[in-house]
Tab-separated table of C-alpha atoms and ligand atoms in Angstrom:
chain	number	residue	atom	x	y	z
Y	2	MET	CA	47.469	1.537	25.894
Y	3	THR	CA	44.007	2.503	26.018
Y	4	THR	CA	41.362	0.421	27.179
Y	5	LEU	CA	37.454	0.444	27.487
Y	6	PHE	CA	37.458	1.615	31.006
Y	7	GLU	CA	38.825	4.735	30.303
Y	8	PRO	CA	37.175	8.121	30.263
Y	9	THR	CA	36.935	9.938	27.035
Y	10	ARG	CA	35.296	12.872	25.113
Y	11	ALA	CA	32.709	13.172	22.019
Y	12	GLY	CA	32.278	16.310	21.230
Y	13	ASP	CA	30.425	18.234	23.779
Y	14	LEU	CA	29.979	15.013	25.885
Y	15	GLN	CA	32.685	14.053	28.943
Y	16	LEU	CA	32.045	10.030	29.094
Y	17	ALA	CA	33.187	8.004	32.184
Y	18	ASN	CA	34.231	5.360	29.750
Y	19	ARG	CA	33.954	4.062	26.225
Y	20	ILE	CA	31.220	1.762	26.678
Y	21	ALA	CA	28.007	2.918	24.808
Y	22	MET	CA	24.464	1.486	25.432
Y	23	ALA	CA	23.378	0.958	21.629
Y	24	PRO	CA	19.727	1.830	20.838
Y	25	LEU	CA	17.333	-0.762	21.483
Y	26	THR	CA	13.344	-1.034	20.409
Y	27	ARG	CA	11.514	-2.255	23.364
Y	28	ASN	CA	7.871	-1.507	22.888
Y	29	ARG	CA	6.970	-0.342	26.628
Y	30	ALA	CA	5.878	2.793	26.083
Y	31	PRO	CA	2.128	2.684	25.894
Y	32	ASN	CA	0.441	5.631	23.361
Y	33	ALA	CA	3.934	6.499	22.430
Y	34	ILE	CA	4.612	8.273	26.012
Y	35	PRO	CA	8.050	7.411	28.091
Y	36	THR	CA	6.859	5.997	31.285
Y	37	PRO	CA	8.269	5.665	34.859
Y	38	LEU	CA	9.473	2.016	33.978
Y	39	MET	CA	11.770	3.378	31.135
Y	40	ALA	CA	13.128	5.751	33.731
Y	41	ALA	CA	14.064	2.898	35.970
Y	42	TYR	CA	15.516	0.766	33.194
Y	43	TYR	CA	17.940	3.629	31.924
Y	44	THR	CA	18.889	4.403	35.357
Y	45	GLN	CA	19.900	0.687	36.061
Y	46	ARG	CA	22.287	1.106	33.210
Y	47	ALA	CA	23.491	4.743	33.872
Y	48	SER	CA	27.080	3.352	34.154
Y	49	ALA	CA	27.633	3.261	30.669
Y	50	GLY	CA	30.059	6.092	29.303
Y	51	LEU	CA	27.314	6.833	26.965
Y	52	LEU	CA	23.065	5.684	26.945
Y	53	ILE	CA	21.489	5.977	23.598
Y	54	THR	CA	17.838	5.596	23.993
Y	55	GLU	CA	15.555	3.148	21.859
Y	56	ALA	CA	14.744	5.258	18.656
Y	57	THR	CA	11.988	7.588	19.353
Y	58	ALA	CA	9.646	9.069	16.659
Y	59	ILE	CA	10.412	12.785	15.980
Y	60	SER	CA	6.543	12.890	14.536
Y	61	PRO	CA	3.312	11.002	14.678
Y	62	GLN	CA	4.083	10.364	10.656
Y	63	GLY	CA	7.632	9.076	11.882
Y	64	GLN	CA	6.231	6.159	14.220
Y	65	GLY	CA	6.181	2.738	12.960
Y	66	TYR	CA	5.513	0.015	15.509
Y	67	ALA	CA	3.224	-0.151	18.559
Y	68	ASP	CA	4.403	1.578	21.698
Y	69	VAL	CA	7.758	3.033	20.718
Y	70	PRO	CA	8.194	6.183	22.457
Y	71	GLY	CA	7.796	9.582	20.675
Y	72	LEU	CA	9.516	13.309	21.104
Y	73	TYR	CA	6.997	15.644	19.939
Y	74	SER	CA	3.955	15.846	22.608
Y	75	THR	CA	3.856	17.799	25.971
Y	76	GLU	CA	2.983	14.397	27.705
Y	77	GLN	CA	6.174	12.724	25.978
Y	78	LEU	CA	8.652	15.324	27.119
Y	79	ASP	CA	6.962	14.932	30.292
Y	80	GLY	CA	8.155	11.203	30.501
Y	81	TRP	CA	11.254	11.930	29.368
Y	82	LYS	CA	12.527	14.556	31.577
Y	83	LYS	CA	11.861	11.885	34.536
Y	84	VAL	CA	14.243	9.841	32.529
Y	85	THR	CA	17.101	12.182	31.897
Y	86	HIS	CA	16.626	13.410	35.434
Y	87	ALA	CA	17.135	9.746	37.208
Y	88	VAL	CA	19.925	9.025	34.531
Y	89	HIS	CA	21.791	12.418	35.791
Y	90	ALA	CA	21.210	11.785	39.219
Y	91	ALA	CA	23.094	8.041	38.707
Y	92	GLY	CA	25.996	9.994	37.084
Y	93	GLY	CA	24.940	8.952	33.448
Y	94	LYS	CA	24.932	10.595	30.147
Y	95	ILE	CA	21.966	10.248	27.607
Y	96	VAL	CA	21.118	11.182	24.212
Y	97	VAL	CA	17.883	10.431	22.395
Y	98	GLN	CA	17.927	8.563	19.264
Y	99	LEU	CA	15.901	10.433	16.712
Y	100	TRP	CA	13.822	8.197	14.376
Y	101	HIS	CA	11.482	8.440	11.393
Y	102	VAL	CA	10.703	5.335	10.221
Y	103	GLY	CA	9.691	5.984	6.644
Y	104	ARG	CA	7.953	3.167	5.179
Y	105	VAL	CA	8.735	0.642	7.814
Y	106	SER	CA	4.963	1.508	9.591
Y	107	HIS	CA	1.388	0.754	8.772
Y	108	THR	CA	-1.628	2.645	8.190
Y	109	SER	CA	-2.898	2.017	11.413
Y	110	LEU	CA	0.084	4.023	13.406
Y	111	GLN	CA	-0.272	6.971	10.512
Y	112	PRO	CA	-2.318	9.739	11.328
Y	113	GLY	CA	-5.752	9.325	9.596
Y	114	ASP	CA	-4.964	5.806	8.874
Y	115	ALA	CA	-2.583	7.415	5.763
Y	116	ALA	CA	-0.204	5.547	3.888
Y	117	PRO	CA	3.435	5.731	5.177
Y	118	VAL	CA	5.939	7.778	3.676
Y	119	ALA	CA	8.994	7.145	1.797
Y	120	PRO	CA	11.449	8.463	-0.929
Y	121	SER	CA	9.525	6.279	-3.449
Y	122	ALA	CA	6.307	4.209	-3.492
Y	123	LEU	CA	8.010	0.633	-2.915
Y	124	ARG	CA	6.719	-1.287	-0.306
Y	125	ALA	CA	9.605	-3.130	2.152
Y	126	GLN	CA	9.338	-6.395	2.342
Y	127	THR	CA	9.683	-6.687	6.201
Y	128	LYS	CA	7.202	-6.843	9.163
Y	129	THR	CA	6.073	-4.058	12.122
Y	130	VAL	CA	5.026	-4.585	15.493
Y	131	LEU	CA	1.134	-3.883	16.061
Y	132	LEU	CA	-1.056	-4.688	19.340
Y	133	LYS	CA	-3.829	-7.392	18.459
Y	134	ASP	CA	-5.562	-7.114	22.071
Y	135	GLY	CA	-2.836	-6.047	23.586
Y	136	VAL	CA	-0.312	-8.834	22.185
Y	137	PRO	CA	2.584	-7.484	20.224
Y	138	THR	CA	1.815	-9.087	16.937
Y	139	PHE	CA	4.259	-8.917	13.489
Y	140	VAL	CA	2.728	-7.782	10.255
Y	141	GLU	CA	3.792	-6.737	6.892
Y	142	THR	CA	4.535	-3.211	6.750
Y	143	SER	CA	1.959	-0.817	4.124
Y	144	THR	CA	2.783	0.515	0.974
Y	145	PRO	CA	3.817	3.956	1.040
Y	146	ARG	CA	3.230	6.815	-1.037
Y	147	ALA	CA	6.288	8.876	-2.356
Y	148	LEU	CA	7.158	12.125	-0.446
Y	149	GLU	CA	6.397	14.900	-2.506
Y	150	LEU	CA	9.429	17.538	-3.112
Y	151	GLU	CA	7.506	20.213	-1.264
Y	152	GLU	CA	7.173	17.828	1.668
Y	153	LEU	CA	10.690	17.512	2.416
Y	154	PRO	CA	11.468	20.938	4.580
Y	155	GLY	CA	9.086	19.776	6.555
Y	156	ILE	CA	10.680	16.636	7.622
Y	157	VAL	CA	13.850	18.900	8.161
Y	158	GLN	CA	11.373	20.952	10.498
Y	159	ASP	CA	10.372	17.772	12.349
Y	160	TYR	CA	14.058	16.576	13.040
Y	161	ARG	CA	14.788	20.027	14.093
Y	162	HIS	CA	12.056	20.272	16.412
Y	163	ALA	CA	12.486	17.231	18.188
Y	164	ALA	CA	16.238	17.903	18.575
Y	165	ARG	CA	14.880	21.014	20.374
Y	166	ASN	CA	12.479	19.030	22.421
Y	167	ALA	CA	15.477	16.675	23.501
Y	168	VAL	CA	17.148	19.767	24.978
Y	169	ALA	CA	14.040	20.868	26.399
Y	170	SER	CA	13.843	17.550	28.076
Y	171	GLY	CA	17.543	17.328	29.588
Y	172	PHE	CA	18.847	15.009	27.343
Y	173	ASP	CA	22.842	15.727	26.441
Y	174	GLY	CA	21.945	15.482	23.197
Y	175	VAL	CA	20.866	13.458	19.852
Y	176	GLU	CA	21.839	10.719	17.606
Y	177	LEU	CA	20.353	10.839	14.288
Y	178	HIS	CA	19.093	7.447	13.152
Y	179	ALA	CA	20.246	7.088	9.577
Y	180	ALA	CA	20.436	3.322	9.569
Y	181	ASN	CA	18.748	-0.004	9.312
Y	182	GLY	CA	16.090	0.862	6.649
Y	183	TYR	CA	14.371	3.611	7.881
Y	184	LEU	CA	13.459	6.811	6.571
Y	185	ILE	CA	17.194	8.198	5.918
Y	186	ASP	CA	18.520	5.259	5.016
Y	187	GLN	CA	15.524	4.691	2.334
Y	188	PHE	CA	16.754	8.026	0.499
Y	189	LEU	CA	20.505	6.768	0.762
Y	190	LYS	CA	20.114	3.643	-0.856
Y	191	THR	CA	19.430	2.523	-4.409
Y	192	SER	CA	17.058	-0.225	-4.065
Y	193	SER	CA	14.371	2.038	-2.133
Y	194	ASN	CA	14.759	5.784	-3.877
Y	195	GLN	CA	13.926	5.846	-7.604
Y	196	ARG	CA	13.329	9.704	-7.568
Y	197	LYS	CA	13.996	11.956	-10.514
Y	198	ASP	CA	14.525	14.997	-8.782
Y	199	ASP	CA	17.284	16.506	-6.585
Y	200	TYR	CA	17.183	13.461	-3.745
Y	201	GLY	CA	17.349	10.612	-5.955
Y	202	GLY	CA	19.991	9.026	-8.639
Y	203	THR	CA	23.658	10.057	-7.664
Y	204	ILE	CA	25.385	10.235	-4.731
Y	205	PRO	CA	25.062	13.539	-3.579
Y	206	ASN	CA	21.260	13.432	-4.471
Y	207	ARG	CA	20.567	10.207	-2.259
Y	208	ALA	CA	22.812	11.891	0.791
Y	209	ARG	CA	21.193	15.296	0.361
Y	210	LEU	CA	18.356	14.697	2.896
Y	211	LEU	CA	20.568	13.137	5.578
Y	212	LEU	CA	22.920	16.254	5.110
Y	213	GLU	CA	20.363	18.506	5.209
Y	214	VAL	CA	18.848	17.124	8.689
Y	215	VAL	CA	22.441	16.942	10.255
Y	216	ARG	CA	23.350	20.504	9.231
Y	217	GLY	CA	19.778	21.542	10.987
Y	218	LEU	CA	20.310	19.499	14.379
Y	219	VAL	CA	23.658	21.553	14.122
Y	220	ASP	CA	22.107	24.641	13.852
Y	221	ASP	CA	19.823	24.039	16.333
Y	222	LEU	CA	22.209	22.002	19.366
Y	223	GLY	CA	25.991	22.853	17.790
Y	224	GLY	CA	27.468	19.663	16.365
Y	225	GLY	CA	29.627	18.454	19.777
Y	226	ARG	CA	25.845	17.378	20.887
Y	227	VAL	CA	24.593	15.765	17.520
Y	228	GLY	CA	26.022	11.947	16.569
Y	229	ILE	CA	24.789	10.075	13.459
Y	230	ARG	CA	24.031	6.111	13.321
Y	231	LEU	CA	24.889	4.679	9.775
Y	232	SER	CA	24.745	0.908	8.392
Y	233	PRO	CA	26.375	0.884	5.287
Y	234	VAL	CA	25.405	-3.226	4.312
Y	235	THR	CA	22.841	-4.056	6.929
Y	236	PRO	CA	19.322	-6.261	4.747
Y	237	ALA	CA	17.464	-5.049	8.035
Y	238	ASN	CA	14.185	-3.754	6.596
Y	239	ASP	CA	15.128	-4.412	2.963
Y	240	VAL	CA	17.412	-2.131	1.980
Y	241	LEU	CA	20.567	-2.483	-0.685
Y	242	ASP	CA	22.684	-0.227	-1.780
Y	243	ALA	CA	24.380	-0.962	-5.371
Y	244	HIS	CA	27.795	0.725	-4.610
Y	245	PRO	CA	28.385	1.487	-0.351
Y	246	GLN	CA	31.492	2.240	-0.549
Y	247	PRO	CA	32.003	5.537	-2.224
Y	248	LEU	CA	28.004	6.343	-0.702
Y	249	PHE	CA	29.202	6.073	2.813
Y	250	GLU	CA	32.642	7.710	2.074
Y	251	TYR	CA	30.683	10.505	0.431
Y	252	VAL	CA	28.791	10.715	3.502
Y	253	VAL	CA	31.317	10.667	5.944
Y	254	ARG	CA	33.564	13.267	4.183
Y	255	HIS	CA	30.359	16.083	4.213
Y	256	LEU	CA	29.934	15.110	7.677
Y	257	ALA	CA	33.431	15.442	8.804
Y	258	PRO	CA	33.611	19.716	8.743
Y	259	LEU	CA	29.939	20.036	10.924
Y	260	GLY	CA	32.073	18.938	14.174
Y	261	LEU	CA	29.674	16.035	15.111
Y	262	ALA	CA	30.244	14.590	18.815
Y	263	TYR	CA	30.339	10.957	17.448
Y	264	ILE	CA	29.990	8.635	14.136
Y	265	HIS	CA	28.265	5.073	14.860
Y	266	VAL	CA	28.598	2.730	12.541
Y	267	ILE	CA	26.724	-0.867	12.429
Y	268	GLU	CA	29.291	-3.435	11.129
Y	269	GLY	CA	27.695	-6.028	8.809
Y	270	ALA	CA	23.868	-7.110	9.348
Y	271	THR	CA	22.151	-5.498	12.307
Y	272	GLY	CA	22.356	-7.771	14.905
Y	273	GLY	CA	23.622	-10.505	12.809
Y	274	ALA	CA	26.493	-11.532	10.892
Y	275	ARG	CA	29.631	-8.791	11.017
Y	276	THR	CA	30.681	-9.791	7.722
Y	277	LEU	CA	28.546	-10.444	4.707
Y	278	GLU	CA	30.175	-12.162	1.986
Y	279	ASP	CA	27.739	-10.746	-0.709
Y	280	ARG	CA	27.951	-7.141	0.795
Y	281	PRO	CA	31.338	-6.554	1.705
Y	282	PHE	CA	32.298	-3.348	2.884
Y	283	ASP	CA	35.873	-1.604	3.958
Y	284	TYR	CA	35.358	-0.162	7.766
Y	285	ALA	CA	38.641	0.974	8.028
Y	286	ALA	CA	38.649	2.775	4.680
Y	287	LEU	CA	35.320	4.634	5.962
Y	288	LYS	CA	36.929	5.825	8.779
Y	289	ALA	CA	40.052	6.729	7.361
Y	290	ALA	CA	37.597	8.908	4.833
Y	291	TYR	CA	36.290	10.850	7.979
Y	292	ARG	CA	39.744	11.584	9.484
Y	293	ALA	CA	41.407	12.793	6.104
Y	294	ALA	CA	38.329	15.047	5.630
Y	295	GLY	CA	38.933	16.616	9.264
Y	296	GLY	CA	36.005	14.929	10.911
Y	297	GLN	CA	37.264	14.578	14.725
Y	298	GLY	CA	34.212	13.114	16.012
Y	299	ALA	CA	34.427	10.316	18.292
Y	300	TRP	CA	34.556	6.795	16.225
Y	301	MET	CA	31.992	4.419	17.612
Y	302	VAL	CA	31.651	0.786	16.690
Y	303	ASN	CA	28.411	-1.509	17.046
Y	304	ASN	CA	27.187	-5.110	16.258
Y	305	GLY	CA	28.014	-8.316	17.880
Y	306	TYR	CA	30.789	-6.909	20.058
Y	307	ASP	CA	32.234	-8.987	22.909
Y	308	LEU	CA	34.709	-8.345	25.471
Y	309	PRO	CA	37.669	-9.308	23.166
Y	310	LEU	CA	36.512	-7.922	20.107
Y	311	ALA	CA	35.671	-4.943	21.970
Y	312	GLU	CA	39.240	-4.688	23.489
Y	313	GLN	CA	40.606	-5.048	20.130
Y	314	ALA	CA	38.638	-2.375	18.598
Y	315	VAL	CA	39.757	-0.061	21.405
Y	316	ALA	CA	43.237	-0.859	20.752
Y	317	ASP	CA	42.821	-0.422	17.075
Y	318	GLY	CA	41.417	3.005	17.557
Y	319	ALA	CA	37.858	3.104	17.951
Y	320	ASP	CA	36.864	5.541	20.397
Y	321	LEU	CA	33.724	4.062	21.665
Y	322	VAL	CA	31.824	0.860	21.559
Y	323	ALA	CA	28.049	0.275	21.516
Y	324	PHE	CA	26.768	-2.928	23.050
Y	325	GLY	CA	23.224	-3.948	22.560
Y	326	ARG	CA	22.025	-7.198	23.368
Y	327	PRO	CA	24.631	-7.507	26.478
Y	328	PHE	CA	23.358	-4.183	27.913
Y	329	ILE	CA	19.485	-5.530	28.011
Y	330	ALA	CA	20.593	-8.734	29.758
Y	331	ASN	CA	23.371	-7.086	32.136
Y	332	PRO	CA	22.524	-3.677	33.543
Y	333	ASP	CA	25.967	-3.495	34.945
Y	334	LEU	CA	27.610	-4.467	31.945
Y	335	VAL	CA	30.637	-1.872	32.526
Y	336	ALA	CA	31.192	-3.623	36.201
Y	337	ARG	CA	30.902	-6.948	34.151
Y	338	LEU	CA	33.445	-6.537	31.454
Y	339	ARG	CA	35.555	-4.794	34.125
Y	340	ARG	CA	35.930	-8.225	35.847
Y	341	GLY	CA	35.481	-10.459	32.560
Y	342	GLY	CA	32.190	-11.877	33.193
Y	343	PRO	CA	30.414	-13.406	34.017
Y	344	PHE	CA	27.224	-12.137	31.922
Y	345	ASN	CA	23.742	-13.014	32.217
Y	346	GLU	CA	22.228	-14.252	28.803
Y	347	PRO	CA	19.434	-12.197	26.864
Y	348	ASP	CA	16.078	-13.374	26.547
Y	349	ARG	CA	14.504	-12.856	23.270
Y	350	ALA	CA	10.886	-13.773	24.160
Y	351	THR	CA	11.064	-10.355	26.568
Y	352	PHE	CA	12.884	-7.953	23.971
Y	353	TYR	CA	9.429	-6.729	22.661
Y	354	GLY	CA	6.659	-5.329	24.674
Y	355	GLY	CA	5.602	-6.432	28.204
Y	356	LYS	CA	6.697	-4.942	31.635
Y	357	GLU	CA	9.404	-5.233	34.016
Y	358	LYS	CA	10.184	-9.310	32.967
Y	359	GLY	CA	13.153	-9.101	30.847
Y	360	TYR	CA	13.238	-5.373	31.063
Y	361	THR	CA	14.082	-4.352	34.938
Y	362	ASP	CA	14.751	-7.623	36.249
Y	363	TYR	CA	18.043	-8.614	35.275
Y	364	PRO	CA	20.270	-8.920	38.237
Y	365	THR	CA	23.803	-7.487	38.954
Y	366	LEU	CA	26.607	-8.792	40.044
Y	367	ALA	CA	25.838	-7.295	43.468
Y	368	ASP	CA	22.752	-9.285	43.485
Y	369	SER	CA	24.000	-12.566	43.273
H	12	LIG	C1	13.767	-4.128	16.391
H	12	LIG	C2	12.875	-3.301	16.038
H	12	LIG	C3	12.085	-2.513	16.037
H	12	LIG	C4	12.873	-1.758	15.582
H	12	LIG	C5	16.254	-0.834	14.334
H	12	LIG	C6	14.642	0.633	15.563
H	12	LIG	O1	16.529	-1.674	13.831
H	12	LIG	C7	14.847	-0.506	15.289
H	12	LIG	C8	14.354	-1.524	15.496
H	12	LIG	C9	14.609	-2.949	15.972
H	12	LIG	O2	16.944	0.390	14.152
């Protein structure tokens, strides 16, 4: 029987085990520049088969929160190079999550204090984080403006530019953040997309931007270095699709021929319930649709996994399991899973913002 601790392959990436560190926003990159402390944090966790970085803005317009990193300036690339070099020296593999927040932003974070951009000018009923006197503070998002049709090729170019920057910074690949109510997910879902052009209305139209971006990334990096994260039914950031099953089956069927490294699926509500009574979804059918269309990428599952759930998922055919909060609190999560525990508990108060506390100071088994 396959176990979590066996090596596997995801596209071009040879991985030491089937345990991934999920992308986790930590708001510790002042001025969007990755720091040496971030290099220490990721390196502490390099025994994961795959590290996925925190969501990272592809452009100034793609920024939506205080102190989240970017991947578009020389200083940012220099910061990331220190992260990837340290992770590789520790034997790890690391991909960067490419992020455009769309409407989940605030004018004060946008170039020229402009309105954030979105498929349609509909404000998200959600909050973002700004720094007020250096203190992370939740505020309502700003009302966005609808992107003009003529602007969409530029958005695709911004993703591609960031992906090439990722390679230049030493990353093993990229993960497209198409989940959790950010730009790509805003285009996908009926609640946030009221466009009347080729990017709204039908499923093929709402999935068009996602597929254009993925095809662009594959052209630049090769499919074997590209993954994607999807969240079919999450309520995160105020998105809802009227018919998620056919929408996401369409998406994965069209991803299948692109030779992606992996498909990463958030089951249920991000960071919350794994099954939602009012938002049913058949994940096995989603995977079956991908495989039936010839998709050979690794299938990565996420959300609320513990050891027994993860072992069951791998026994049932998942290729990789991504752990989020357990990786915040357990830098040596792989060793702890191997032993069956014990596990440190994460401290929510230090998730977003701050320095070492709750970031690089969680003990390993060897420390205790
Ligand atoms: C928590 C806080 C801010 C952003 C996501 C990038 O949900 C995020 C995020 C999570 O994907």
